[in-house]
Coordinates of C-alpha atoms and ligand atoms in Angstrom, one line a residue:
M1 CA -57.6 -39.0 -24.9
P2 CA -60.2 -36.4 -23.1
A3 CA -59.4 -38.0 -19.7
K4 CA -55.8 -37.3 -20.7
N5 CA -56.4 -33.4 -21.4
I6 CA -58.6 -33.1 -18.0
S7 CA -55.3 -34.7 -16.2
S8 CA -53.0 -32.5 -18.0
K9 CA -55.3 -29.4 -17.2
L10 CA -55.3 -30.7 -13.3
I11 CA -51.8 -30.6 -13.1
S12 CA -51.0 -27.0 -15.1
T13 CA -53.7 -25.3 -12.7
H14 CA -54.5 -26.6 -9.8
S15 CA -50.4 -28.4 -8.3
R16 CA -47.5 -26.3 -8.4
L17 CA -45.1 -27.6 -10.4
T18 CA -40.8 -27.5 -10.0
V19 CA -38.8 -28.8 -13.3
A20 CA -35.4 -29.8 -11.7
K21 CA -31.8 -30.0 -13.4
F22 CA -29.3 -31.5 -11.3
G23 CA -25.7 -30.9 -13.2
G24 CA -22.9 -33.4 -13.7
T25 CA -21.2 -33.5 -10.1
S26 CA -24.5 -34.0 -8.9
V27 CA -24.9 -36.9 -10.6
A28 CA -21.6 -38.2 -10.6
D29 CA -21.7 -41.4 -8.4
H30 CA -24.4 -43.1 -6.1
K31 CA -24.0 -41.2 -3.3
A32 CA -24.3 -38.0 -5.2
M33 CA -27.6 -39.5 -6.6
L34 CA -28.9 -40.6 -3.2
R35 CA -29.2 -36.9 -2.0
C36 CA -30.9 -35.2 -5.2
A37 CA -33.2 -38.1 -4.7
S38 CA -33.8 -36.8 -1.5
I39 CA -34.4 -33.0 -2.6
I40 CA -36.8 -34.9 -5.4
K41 CA -38.8 -36.7 -2.8
N42 CA -39.0 -33.5 -0.1
D43 CA -40.8 -31.3 -2.6
Q44 CA -43.8 -32.9 -4.1
S45 CA -43.4 -30.3 -6.5
T46 CA -40.7 -31.6 -8.7
K47 CA -42.4 -33.4 -11.1
V48 CA -39.8 -32.9 -14.1
V49 CA -35.8 -33.9 -13.7
I50 CA -33.2 -33.1 -16.5
V51 CA -30.0 -34.6 -15.9
S52 CA -26.4 -33.8 -17.0
A53 CA -24.1 -36.9 -18.2
S54 CA -22.0 -37.7 -14.5
A55 CA -19.3 -36.0 -14.2
G56 CA -16.3 -36.7 -16.7
V57 CA -18.4 -39.0 -19.1
T58 CA -19.1 -35.8 -22.1
N59 CA -14.8 -35.1 -21.4
H60 CA -14.4 -38.7 -22.8
L61 CA -16.9 -38.5 -25.1
V62 CA -15.6 -35.2 -26.5
R63 CA -12.4 -37.3 -26.9
L64 CA -13.9 -39.9 -28.9
C65 CA -16.0 -37.4 -31.5
Q66 CA -12.2 -36.5 -32.8
E67 CA -10.8 -38.2 -35.8
N68 CA -8.4 -40.8 -36.3
I69 CA -8.3 -42.5 -32.8
E70 CA -7.2 -45.9 -32.3
R71 CA -8.8 -48.8 -31.6
V72 CA -7.1 -49.2 -28.1
E73 CA -7.5 -45.6 -27.5
R74 CA -11.4 -45.8 -28.0
E75 CA -11.5 -49.0 -25.8
S76 CA -9.8 -47.7 -23.5
I77 CA -12.5 -44.3 -22.8
I78 CA -15.1 -46.8 -23.4
N79 CA -14.0 -48.5 -20.1
K80 CA -13.4 -45.5 -17.9
I81 CA -17.2 -44.5 -19.3
R82 CA -18.0 -48.1 -18.1
D83 CA -16.4 -48.2 -14.8
I84 CA -18.1 -44.2 -13.6
Q85 CA -21.9 -46.4 -14.7
F86 CA -21.0 -49.5 -13.2
N87 CA -19.7 -48.0 -10.0
I88 CA -23.4 -46.8 -10.0
T89 CA -24.9 -49.5 -10.7
Q90 CA -23.3 -51.4 -7.8
Y91 CA -25.4 -49.8 -5.6
L92 CA -28.5 -50.6 -7.0
E93 CA -31.4 -53.1 -7.3
N94 CA -31.3 -55.0 -11.0
E95 CA -28.0 -54.4 -10.9
A96 CA -27.4 -56.9 -13.5
R97 CA -29.9 -55.6 -15.7
L98 CA -29.1 -52.1 -15.7
N99 CA -25.7 -53.3 -16.8
S100 CA -27.2 -54.9 -19.4
Q101 CA -28.5 -51.9 -20.8
I102 CA -25.7 -49.8 -19.7
N103 CA -23.3 -52.2 -22.1
N104 CA -25.8 -52.2 -24.8
L105 CA -25.5 -48.2 -25.3
L106 CA -22.0 -48.9 -24.5
D107 CA -21.8 -51.1 -27.7
E108 CA -24.1 -48.7 -29.7
L109 CA -21.7 -45.9 -28.8
A110 CA -18.6 -47.7 -29.8
D111 CA -20.1 -47.3 -33.1
F112 CA -19.8 -44.5 -33.7
A113 CA -16.7 -43.7 -32.2
F114 CA -15.8 -46.5 -35.3
K115 CA -17.5 -44.9 -37.5
Q116 CA -16.0 -41.6 -36.6
S117 CA -12.8 -42.4 -36.4
Q118 CA -13.0 -43.4 -40.2
N119 CA -15.1 -40.7 -41.5
Y120 CA -15.3 -37.7 -39.0
S121 CA -18.9 -35.8 -39.0
S122 CA -20.1 -33.6 -36.6
Q123 CA -23.5 -35.3 -37.0
T124 CA -21.6 -38.6 -35.4
S125 CA -20.2 -36.1 -32.7
D126 CA -23.7 -35.0 -31.4
A127 CA -24.6 -38.7 -31.5
I128 CA -21.5 -39.7 -29.5
L129 CA -22.0 -37.2 -27.3
S130 CA -25.4 -38.3 -26.2
F131 CA -24.8 -41.2 -24.5
G132 CA -23.7 -39.2 -21.1
E133 CA -27.0 -38.2 -20.5
Q134 CA -28.9 -41.3 -22.0
M135 CA -26.7 -43.6 -19.2
S136 CA -26.8 -41.0 -16.2
S137 CA -30.9 -40.7 -16.8
L138 CA -31.2 -44.3 -16.9
L139 CA -29.4 -44.8 -13.4
F140 CA -30.8 -41.8 -12.2
T141 CA -34.7 -42.8 -12.4
Q142 CA -33.3 -46.4 -11.0
V143 CA -31.8 -44.9 -7.9
L144 CA -35.5 -42.4 -7.7
N145 CA -37.9 -46.2 -7.7
S146 CA -35.6 -47.5 -5.0
F147 CA -35.6 -44.7 -3.1
G148 CA -39.6 -44.5 -3.1
V149 CA -40.3 -41.9 -5.3
K150 CA -42.6 -43.6 -8.4
A151 CA -40.3 -42.3 -11.4
Q152 CA -40.0 -42.7 -15.2
C153 CA -37.3 -42.3 -17.9
F154 CA -38.2 -40.2 -20.4
D155 CA -36.9 -39.9 -23.6
V156 CA -36.5 -36.2 -23.8
R157 CA -35.6 -36.4 -28.2
Q158 CA -39.2 -37.1 -28.3
V159 CA -40.1 -33.7 -27.2
M160 CA -36.6 -31.7 -28.3
K161 CA -37.4 -30.8 -32.0
T162 CA -34.1 -28.9 -33.2
N163 CA -32.7 -28.1 -36.3
S164 CA -29.6 -29.7 -37.5
L165 CA -27.0 -27.4 -36.5
Y166 CA -24.7 -30.1 -34.8
G167 CA -22.7 -29.0 -31.7
K168 CA -25.4 -26.0 -31.6
A169 CA -28.5 -26.8 -32.3
V170 CA -31.5 -24.7 -32.0
V171 CA -34.9 -25.7 -30.2
D172 CA -38.3 -25.6 -31.9
I173 CA -40.3 -23.6 -29.0
A174 CA -42.9 -24.1 -30.6
Q175 CA -42.6 -28.0 -31.2
L176 CA -41.2 -28.5 -27.7
K177 CA -45.0 -26.5 -26.2
V178 CA -47.3 -29.2 -28.6
H179 CA -45.2 -32.0 -27.7
A180 CA -45.0 -31.8 -24.3
D181 CA -48.5 -30.8 -23.4
K182 CA -49.4 -33.9 -25.4
I183 CA -46.7 -36.2 -24.5
L184 CA -44.9 -35.5 -21.5
Q185 CA -47.7 -33.3 -19.0
P186 CA -50.4 -36.1 -18.9
K187 CA -48.0 -37.8 -17.0
L188 CA -47.1 -35.9 -14.6
S189 CA -50.1 -37.0 -12.4
E190 CA -48.2 -40.8 -12.1
Y191 CA -44.2 -40.1 -12.1
V192 CA -41.3 -38.1 -11.2
V193 CA -40.7 -38.0 -15.4
V194 CA -36.7 -38.1 -15.7
T195 CA -35.1 -37.3 -18.8
Q196 CA -31.7 -35.7 -20.0
G197 CA -30.6 -32.4 -20.4
F198 CA -28.5 -30.8 -23.5
I199 CA -29.4 -33.6 -26.5
G200 CA -32.4 -33.1 -28.8
Q201 CA -33.3 -34.5 -32.6
D202 CA -33.7 -33.3 -35.9
G203 CA -35.9 -33.4 -38.5
L204 CA -34.5 -36.4 -39.9
S205 CA -34.1 -38.5 -36.2
H206 CA -31.0 -37.5 -35.6
T207 CA -29.6 -36.7 -32.6
T208 CA -28.1 -33.4 -31.7
T209 CA -26.9 -31.0 -28.7
L210 CA -27.6 -28.0 -27.7
G211 CA -23.7 -26.9 -26.9
R212 CA -21.6 -27.7 -23.5
G213 CA -23.5 -27.2 -20.3
G214 CA -26.7 -26.9 -21.9
S215 CA -28.8 -29.0 -19.8
D216 CA -29.2 -25.9 -17.6
Y217 CA -30.8 -24.5 -21.2
S218 CA -33.1 -27.8 -21.3
A219 CA -34.4 -27.7 -18.3
A220 CA -35.8 -23.8 -18.8
L221 CA -36.9 -25.0 -22.3
L222 CA -38.6 -27.7 -20.8
A223 CA -39.9 -25.4 -17.8
E224 CA -41.6 -23.2 -20.4
A225 CA -43.0 -25.7 -22.6
L226 CA -45.0 -27.2 -19.1
D227 CA -46.0 -23.9 -17.7
A228 CA -44.1 -24.6 -14.3
D229 CA -43.8 -22.7 -11.2
N230 CA -40.0 -22.8 -10.5
L231 CA -37.1 -23.8 -11.9
S232 CA -34.3 -25.1 -9.7
I233 CA -30.7 -25.4 -11.1
W234 CA -29.0 -27.9 -8.8
T235 CA -25.2 -27.7 -9.0
D236 CA -22.1 -28.1 -6.7
V237 CA -22.2 -24.3 -5.0
V238 CA -24.6 -22.8 -2.6
G239 CA -26.0 -20.3 -5.9
I240 CA -24.5 -17.4 -8.0
F241 CA -21.3 -16.0 -6.2
T242 CA -19.7 -12.4 -6.8
T243 CA -17.3 -14.2 -8.7
D244 CA -16.3 -17.9 -9.8
P245 CA -15.3 -19.3 -6.6
R246 CA -12.6 -21.1 -7.9
I247 CA -10.8 -17.6 -8.6
T248 CA -11.2 -16.4 -5.3
D249 CA -11.7 -17.2 -1.7
Q250 CA -13.4 -13.6 -1.2
A251 CA -16.5 -14.7 -3.4
R252 CA -19.6 -14.7 -1.6
A253 CA -22.8 -16.5 -2.3
I254 CA -25.7 -13.6 -3.7
K255 CA -29.2 -14.4 -2.2
E256 CA -31.4 -12.8 -4.8
I257 CA -30.6 -11.2 -8.3
S258 CA -32.1 -10.0 -11.3
F259 CA -33.1 -11.6 -14.9
G260 CA -31.3 -9.1 -16.1
E261 CA -28.1 -9.1 -14.1
A262 CA -27.8 -12.8 -14.1
A263 CA -28.6 -13.0 -17.9
E264 CA -25.5 -10.7 -18.6
M265 CA -23.4 -12.9 -16.2
A266 CA -24.0 -16.2 -18.0
T267 CA -24.0 -14.9 -21.1
F268 CA -20.4 -13.4 -19.7
G269 CA -19.4 -16.6 -18.7
A270 CA -20.0 -17.2 -15.3
K271 CA -20.2 -21.2 -16.3
I272 CA -22.8 -21.6 -13.3
L273 CA -25.3 -21.1 -16.0
H274 CA -25.2 -22.1 -19.6
P275 CA -25.8 -18.3 -21.6
A276 CA -29.2 -19.4 -23.0
T277 CA -30.8 -20.6 -19.5
L278 CA -32.6 -17.1 -18.1
I279 CA -34.0 -16.8 -21.6
P280 CA -36.7 -18.8 -21.3
A281 CA -37.8 -18.5 -18.1
M282 CA -37.9 -14.8 -18.7
R283 CA -40.1 -15.3 -21.4
Q284 CA -42.8 -17.1 -19.1
N285 CA -41.3 -15.3 -15.7
I286 CA -40.5 -18.3 -14.2
P287 CA -38.4 -18.1 -10.6
V288 CA -35.0 -20.2 -11.1
F289 CA -33.1 -20.8 -7.8
V290 CA -29.3 -22.1 -7.7
G291 CA -28.6 -24.4 -5.1
S292 CA -26.0 -27.0 -4.1
S293 CA -27.1 -30.9 -4.6
K294 CA -24.7 -31.5 -1.3
E295 CA -25.4 -28.4 1.1
P296 CA -29.7 -28.1 -0.3
K297 CA -30.2 -26.6 3.4
K298 CA -28.1 -23.9 3.0
G299 CA -30.0 -22.3 0.7
G300 CA -29.5 -20.6 -2.7
T301 CA -29.6 -17.9 -5.0
R302 CA -33.2 -16.8 -6.2
I303 CA -33.6 -15.4 -9.9
Q304 CA -36.4 -13.3 -10.7
K305 CA -37.9 -10.5 -12.4
S306 CA -37.6 -7.6 -9.6
V307 CA -35.6 -7.9 -6.6
E308 CA -35.4 -5.6 -3.9
S309 CA -31.9 -4.3 -4.0
N310 CA -29.9 -2.9 -7.3
P311 CA -26.2 -2.5 -6.4
T312 CA -24.3 -0.6 -8.7
Y313 CA -21.6 -3.6 -8.6
R314 CA -23.5 -6.9 -8.5
S315 CA -20.0 -9.7 -9.7
I316 CA -17.5 -9.9 -11.8
A317 CA -17.7 -12.9 -14.5
L318 CA -14.8 -14.6 -16.5
R319 CA -14.8 -16.0 -19.9
R320 CA -11.2 -17.4 -21.4
E321 CA -10.5 -18.5 -24.9
Q322 CA -11.3 -15.4 -26.8
T323 CA -10.4 -15.0 -30.2
L324 CA -10.2 -11.5 -31.3
V325 CA -10.9 -10.4 -34.9
T326 CA -9.2 -7.2 -36.6
V327 CA -10.3 -6.5 -40.0
K328 CA -8.7 -3.3 -41.3
S329 CA -9.5 -1.8 -44.8
P330 CA -8.6 2.0 -45.8
A331 CA -11.7 0.8 -48.1
M332 CA -13.7 1.9 -44.9
L333 CA -12.8 5.3 -44.7
H334 CA -15.8 7.2 -45.9
A335 CA -17.6 4.0 -47.5
N336 CA -20.7 2.3 -47.0
G337 CA -21.6 -1.3 -46.7
F338 CA -18.0 -2.9 -45.7
L339 CA -19.5 -3.8 -42.4
V340 CA -23.0 -5.5 -44.1
K341 CA -19.9 -7.4 -45.9
V342 CA -18.4 -8.2 -43.1
F343 CA -21.2 -9.0 -40.8
A344 CA -22.9 -11.2 -44.3
I345 CA -19.7 -13.9 -44.4
L346 CA -19.8 -14.3 -40.3
A347 CA -23.4 -14.7 -40.5
K348 CA -22.8 -17.6 -43.7
H349 CA -20.2 -19.1 -40.8
E350 CA -23.0 -18.9 -38.0
L351 CA -20.7 -16.5 -36.0
S352 CA -21.6 -14.9 -33.6
V353 CA -20.1 -11.8 -32.5
D354 CA -19.7 -11.0 -28.8
L355 CA -17.9 -7.5 -28.7
I356 CA -17.1 -4.8 -31.3
T357 CA -15.1 -2.1 -31.5
T358 CA -14.3 0.6 -34.7
S359 CA -12.5 2.6 -36.0
E360 CA -12.3 5.1 -38.3
I361 CA -10.4 1.8 -40.7
S362 CA -10.1 -1.0 -38.3
V363 CA -13.3 -3.1 -37.2
A364 CA -12.2 -5.2 -33.7
L365 CA -14.8 -8.5 -32.8
T366 CA -14.4 -11.4 -30.4
F367 CA -15.5 -14.7 -30.7
D368 CA -16.0 -17.2 -27.9
N369 CA -14.2 -20.4 -27.9
P370 CA -15.7 -22.4 -25.4
T371 CA -13.8 -25.0 -23.7
G372 CA -14.6 -28.9 -24.7
S373 CA -16.4 -27.3 -27.7
T374 CA -16.2 -30.1 -30.3
Q375 CA -15.5 -27.1 -33.4
S376 CA -12.9 -24.6 -34.1
L377 CA -15.1 -21.6 -34.4
I378 CA -12.9 -19.1 -36.7
T379 CA -11.8 -22.2 -39.4
H380 CA -9.4 -20.9 -42.2
A381 CA -12.3 -20.9 -44.6
V382 CA -13.7 -17.8 -42.7
V383 CA -10.3 -16.0 -42.7
Q384 CA -9.9 -16.4 -46.4
E385 CA -13.7 -15.3 -47.0
L386 CA -12.8 -12.0 -45.3
E387 CA -9.1 -11.4 -46.9
Q388 CA -11.3 -10.9 -49.7
L389 CA -12.4 -7.8 -48.5
C390 CA -9.5 -6.8 -46.2
E391 CA -6.7 -7.6 -43.9
V392 CA -7.3 -9.6 -41.2
T393 CA -5.3 -10.3 -38.0
V394 CA -6.5 -13.2 -35.3
E395 CA -5.8 -13.2 -31.8
H396 CA -6.0 -15.9 -29.5
G397 CA -4.7 -15.9 -25.8
L398 CA -7.4 -13.9 -24.5
S399 CA -10.3 -13.3 -21.7
L400 CA -13.1 -11.2 -21.0
V401 CA -13.7 -9.8 -18.3
A402 CA -17.0 -8.8 -17.5
V403 CA -18.6 -6.2 -14.6
I404 CA -22.2 -6.9 -14.0
G405 CA -24.4 -4.5 -12.6
N406 CA -26.7 -1.7 -12.4
K407 CA -27.2 1.6 -14.2
L408 CA -23.8 0.9 -15.4
H409 CA -23.9 3.2 -18.1
S410 CA -25.4 6.2 -16.2
T411 CA -23.5 6.2 -12.7
K412 CA -21.0 8.8 -12.4
G413 CA -17.7 7.5 -11.8
V414 CA -17.7 3.7 -13.1
G415 CA -15.2 3.7 -15.6
G416 CA -12.7 5.5 -13.1
T417 CA -13.6 3.1 -10.5
I418 CA -12.8 -0.1 -12.1
F419 CA -9.9 0.7 -13.9
D420 CA -8.1 2.6 -11.5
K421 CA -7.7 -0.7 -9.8
I422 CA -6.0 -2.6 -12.4
T423 CA -3.9 0.3 -13.7
N424 CA -1.1 -2.6 -14.0
F425 CA -2.4 -4.5 -16.4
N426 CA -2.7 -4.2 -20.5
I427 CA -6.9 -4.0 -20.7
R428 CA -8.3 -3.9 -24.3
M429 CA -11.7 -3.7 -26.3
I430 CA -13.6 -1.6 -23.5
C431 CA -17.2 -2.2 -24.2
Q432 CA -19.9 -0.1 -22.2
G433 CA -23.1 1.6 -22.7
A434 CA -24.6 -1.1 -24.7
S435 CA -26.6 -2.3 -21.4
A436 CA -27.0 -0.8 -17.9
N437 CA -26.0 -4.4 -16.5
N438 CA -22.4 -5.0 -18.0
L439 CA -19.1 -3.0 -19.1
C440 CA -17.0 -5.5 -20.3
F441 CA -13.0 -5.7 -21.9
L442 CA -10.1 -8.0 -22.3
V443 CA -7.6 -8.8 -20.7
P444 CA -4.7 -11.6 -21.3
E445 CA -5.5 -14.7 -20.3
S446 CA -2.3 -15.3 -17.9
D447 CA -3.6 -11.9 -15.9
A448 CA -7.1 -13.1 -16.2
N449 CA -7.3 -14.5 -12.8
T450 CA -5.4 -11.8 -11.2
V451 CA -7.3 -8.5 -12.7
V452 CA -10.6 -10.6 -11.1
E453 CA -8.9 -11.3 -7.6
Q454 CA -8.1 -7.4 -7.4
L455 CA -11.2 -6.2 -9.0
H456 CA -13.4 -8.0 -6.8
N457 CA -11.4 -7.3 -4.1
S458 CA -12.1 -3.4 -4.4
L459 CA -15.3 -3.9 -5.6
F460 CA -16.8 -6.4 -3.0
A461 CA -14.5 -5.6 0.1
Ligands
LIG501 P1 -23.3 -28.2 -13.0 O1 -22.3 -29.8 -13.9 O2 -23.8 -28.0 -12.1 O3 -23.5 -27.8 -14.4 P2 -21.0 -26.3 -13.5 O4 -19.4 -27.1 -13.9 O5 -21.6 -26.2 -15.1 O6 -22.3 -27.6 -12.8 O7 -21.4 -24.7 -13.1 C1 -21.1 -24.7 -11.4 C2 -19.7 -24.0 -11.3 O8 -19.5 -23.1 -11.7 C3 -19.0 -23.6 -9.9 O9 -18.5 -24.7 -9.4 C4 -18.2 -22.7 -9.9 O10 -16.5 -23.3 -9.9 C5 -18.3 -22.3 -11.7 N1 -18.7 -21.1 -11.3 C6 -18.1 -19.8 -12.3 N2 -18.7 -18.5 -12.3 C7 -19.6 -18.4 -10.7 C8 -20.1 -17.6 -10.1 N3 -20.8 -16.6 -10.2 N4 -20.7 -18.1 -9.1 C9 -21.0 -19.3 -8.2 N5 -20.6 -20.4 -9.6 C10 -19.3 -20.0 -10.6
LIG502 N1 -23.2 -32.7 -20.2 C1 -23.1 -31.9 -21.1 C2 -22.0 -31.2 -21.1 O1 -20.7 -31.7 -19.8 C3 -24.3 -31.0 -20.5 C4 -24.4 -30.6 -18.9 O2 -23.3 -30.7 -18.2 O3 -25.0 -29.4 -19.4 O4 -21.6 -30.4 -21.8
LIG503 MG1 -23.2 -26.4 -16.2

């Protein structure tokens, strides 16, 4: 034991440590995995690697989480997943051994999928969803070893302890730190540790997940726990852009951005980072790099505490599938405690409100409804409970546009500059002033791309 403590201290005080995360497209196939292996080999400081599931796998798994899926369909989905993984193993040494390990995992998956088809539970959903990362980490470890990087696959559930909120489990950060120091840190002097993003384990040893896109957050949490010097997020674009490059080809990569701005971008839907990613990085002041594993030489975006330029307009984020709930009650007029009751119901159902606007007798609230999420957020039960208090209207089909920048709350003319460019659209729920870094509003889903494109062209021309 003492020897281990010494080696862990040496790692943390003398060598630089980079935690690197590779997203789904970066580990989609063997060629993509080789590019990641080369990035790791070229940077001796990268000692901890977090991988997502190979592209497409989690979406297949989400389908398996549904209730009442027939056997034929379950088998067909599992075969599609097998094809993705075997397409990688065919290029690897130990192909037969790896295929049998993948088959064992898929047999386990089939049992969970059968159980789910008989009797749905969110606990089984999380067990099902975890298989993508279990398989990709296994295969990527082999790719690294074949590439001459001494790597070991590590089951993150040994350290990533969570509560039992399946689908969006909350990590016990104090426990993570203790376990990471004890179990993970000592390995780093000998191996590059490859582990799974997105998954954790609750107190009953059941597998949990941290929410779609959660591998970024897992990587940030591990970087924090291991006191890393850098966190690198390798994805399919050469950094964070002024807006989603899929919306307009005018979007351009940002070289440097502050923690505050990037956190707003992530929170307000820039899919490039899971919303919580920057929280651990900010706590521990760990600089974050975002770059493309396809084109590592092109550089990327550096996210850090302070940056040289702080422009008024930095970027525009878009979050689709928002739900707008309006609660209306004449009893609210001059009354105390109405909002407390509304929020108590929302808290009971573990719903978190995004935007809020109020009038004399009504309150409008928005909720995120992430794509691919395994649960519907505003359930019938929530609406029924709210209806005991007031009139409730639920609207779907809306998108949230967020303009991100600096001093947006205290710079003259910001509102005029933004809304002058989009006068042809129905804008709702404008929220400004709560943060210096964002101004946001809702638009109909069908107008969302055009609004972002027009706004982008005028703010970043
Ligand atoms: P990964 O699988 O590597 O986690 P994601 O698909 O989750 O990758 O995130 C990368 C994608 O995020 C990009 O392909 C891009 O389309 C999208 N994206 C959304 N907003 C932005 C933005 N502002 N800058 C860059 N990419 C963005
Ligand atoms: N594989 C998970 C997902 O697709 C987690 C991740 O990729 O970050 O959501
Ligand atoms: Mg992602």
